[in-house]
């Protein structure tokens, strides 16, 4: 890793010679573009970057990025990436996953990556549907969703990935949208700068099996009224004229405030120790409230791999033992 | 026992060539510790020794009940032995339940040291005795020594500040003291070990040692023991020895191999009986640079190991059968990505949860075929606790040389059993080379599946190395370039190549060693832990003049190249294994030779006399055929 290449300056440096094989019109194209833009801005060295993915449409991502890439098995990307990061903490390790891969089959690995605060950057493409298996409801699909596997509507309740990650102790949690190019690029850059696990939920449109899932709040015409941009140190305001705000009552129930009450809008602190405001935003009704995007939580905490490596370094300092001595440890005896 | 004794007066101990002792008591009675102490002492005194702990899965089953009985059998001798023995010569029974569970196996005329402290009506009922076995003739035919170990221990510890309960817990040491006198053992190693074990609790050290010494003195001064015994040291190969258990040896083998290769060892593991000790032990080797990761589940354990291997470490995962089932898909990924990986399966009795603390060898076909698609891996088996060192070392060598997953099969009997281990000379350990792909030239496209022409291994391209950027994964890849490929001819080629790569491992293997002649009437094949019982049985038959040989397989996939010819040199091939004939099935299919399975699947190791009886019947059949 001593031979440092010239930092790439353009998106092109992260493009591979492989044909991109997502469906035409898929939101993944926009995400790929934003991530390449972010990487170019950050000057990431391709040979020091590893992208690990699981299974699903999103998990094809590594093939289209000119970095080290490992397209693994369904749901296990965070576990494999944990081995990569602990094995070599100097590497910049990213996980690309989806709502089926990370929230369903790989839910266990997802929450434990959060809990340990492994230095992984997780990009979770949430299209609220299973795309690669051709359209079954996912753990983030709304209840009552009619799909091939739920002809009468799904009975399951969905969960909020941000709320799940908050509960699991996630230290950097953010959300953006495939079509919010500049915002997404910025969030990816901020995730990259975080120590420990960073998770970015990216609302992504599947134009084949769940087209328009997010249109009610992401379309240009409604966006200003329906999106709440989280900005650190600023009050939670939304609307084209920033004339509406969000505050919390004593039970952390969100309320919309306007007019003379605008001054009582909650001032957003993404570094707050108390997870309650972030939890309230992550779980508030999409129908009744604007949809928050941006950074929900950012807490500094030592990363898992640093703890593991620290113990090894300290043990190596304290005790030197040759292989011969290791084998001869304990009670030994001679036979002549 | 009588057949091998020369009776003398008490002052001249009776000489024995070998003794089998079984300690049996409640799970909380410290039987494993007692057995372990006798073992260490005996090993230090130069005897050959083999041990077999047999304990329940419950940490503390209800006291005094049959399911709560824990036992530790050991055999020591003045000659080379291969098993912890079949029937014990001495049984130490700490309560009625232990008596009930183990008396039937005590050799006729053997010694029963019986703790009479807990023979109340309730104790008998818990052990399912209708009547007191001491008074209804149940114990006839054995030499019974009744001692109230609790009362004697309390007397010995009259001055101790411990409460009565704590004093009672020292009664195992009183029993150990009695046995140390009976078998002329030195108490010093145990004094040292107890002092270390309870270093922070001097009152416990004092009480345990006082109890042991009191037991020793009691045996020396009372008239109930007519004799003591001496088992002279065994002639063993010169060198330095230590006593080793199978799980320990696996760990040391991995560490030795990683150091020899100059590579970091990464263990991803999830606790499971009887493999957890591997995780425990390797986690104490941080000073040697060993990374251990207690994962959230079995899948994450193997997945993290694969990730570590991808990053350039030696990824290892340890488990038992149920965990192996969960790891299958990920091992398939390692096959596809052609990464080195060592998977340790310490087998236990299945299916499902089965009997976690009991031994079995029924995961061979799982190791071979539990994955989807044509997914060949290398499979090795350890056969004794000491052999586990060499087997782990060999697994690392193969995984790194061929870039393949290697499954190492051990089992509960090897894992927890122990034997003296002739320590290897570090300078003489075989070299293991690691060749990471060198940095690529600018502008040149890296070919992740460009293979070594001899081994067919692909290059190990560590992330972080300039010029090696590439993508791999579980999708089928075009050979050489590593691009995704659905081309029929390429898939056939890659399936064949992955199979050939594993087959090539056989090129490195030495000729199969035999115990006895390389041709004859009967070849007994073995793999894994039955080795000891087979060796003992075949040795006895050879001494009777039979043309019988044995061979043991460490490499189960690929098999040694000479195995077919070796089997064809015998009129009959018998294969004892602790499953329903899994290796026999593979050998019959591969060689079209009528390998006869001798199967036992009861959670216990083979007894050598059972194998001997079976082989004798086979030999008699062969003689009958000749006459006809």
PDB file of N, CA and C in Angstrom, chain A residues 11 42 86 117 141 156 191 213 245 272 300:
ATOM      1  N   UNK A  11     -15.396  10.617 -12.215  1.00  0.00           N
ATOM      2  CA  UNK A  11     -16.240   9.438 -12.099  1.00  0.00           C
ATOM      3  C   UNK A  11     -15.750   8.301 -12.991  1.00  0.00           C
ATOM      4  N   UNK A  42     -13.842  12.306  -3.169  1.00  0.00           N
ATOM      5  CA  UNK A  42     -13.043  11.906  -2.010  1.00  0.00           C
ATOM      6  C   UNK A  42     -11.656  11.428  -2.423  1.00  0.00           C
ATOM      7  N   UNK A  86     -11.587  -6.432   9.622  1.00  0.00           N
ATOM      8  CA  UNK A  86     -10.753  -6.843  10.759  1.00  0.00           C
ATOM      9  C   UNK A  86      -9.436  -7.425  10.235  1.00  0.00           C
ATOM     10  N   UNK A 117     -20.123  -1.736  15.708  1.00  0.00           N
ATOM     11  CA  UNK A 117     -19.526  -0.531  15.117  1.00  0.00           C
ATOM     12  C   UNK A 117     -18.274  -0.853  14.293  1.00  0.00           C
ATOM     13  N   UNK A 141     -41.994  -3.458   2.610  1.00  0.00           N
ATOM     14  CA  UNK A 141     -43.218  -3.177   1.847  1.00  0.00           C
ATOM     15  C   UNK A 141     -44.336  -2.798   2.810  1.00  0.00           C
ATOM     16  N   UNK A 156     -47.934  -8.961   6.611  1.00  0.00           N
ATOM     17  CA  UNK A 156     -46.795  -8.488   7.427  1.00  0.00           C
ATOM     18  C   UNK A 156     -46.830  -6.974   7.630  1.00  0.00           C
ATOM     19  N   UNK A 191     -20.890   9.697   5.062  1.00  0.00           N
ATOM     20  CA  UNK A 191     -20.791   8.323   5.573  1.00  0.00           C
ATOM     21  C   UNK A 191     -19.337   7.854   5.514  1.00  0.00           C
ATOM     22  N   UNK A 213     -43.032   3.924  -6.010  1.00  0.00           N
ATOM     23  CA  UNK A 213     -43.209   3.688  -4.578  1.00  0.00           C
ATOM     24  C   UNK A 213     -42.993   4.965  -3.764  1.00  0.00           C
ATOM     25  N   UNK A 245     -42.882  23.374  10.463  1.00  0.00           N
ATOM     26  CA  UNK A 245     -41.818  22.766  11.262  1.00  0.00           C
ATOM     27  C   UNK A 245     -42.311  21.542  12.014  1.00  0.00           C
ATOM     28  N   UNK A 272     -26.750  13.927  19.009  1.00  0.00           N
ATOM     29  CA  UNK A 272     -27.366  13.794  20.335  1.00  0.00           C
ATOM     30  C   UNK A 272     -27.157  12.395  20.915  1.00  0.00           C
ATOM     31  N   UNK A 300     -19.694   9.495  17.783  1.00  0.00           N
ATOM     32  CA  UNK A 300     -18.315   9.019  17.732  1.00  0.00           C
ATOM     33  C   UNK A 300     -18.135   7.888  18.744  1.00  0.00           C
TER      34      UNK A 300
END
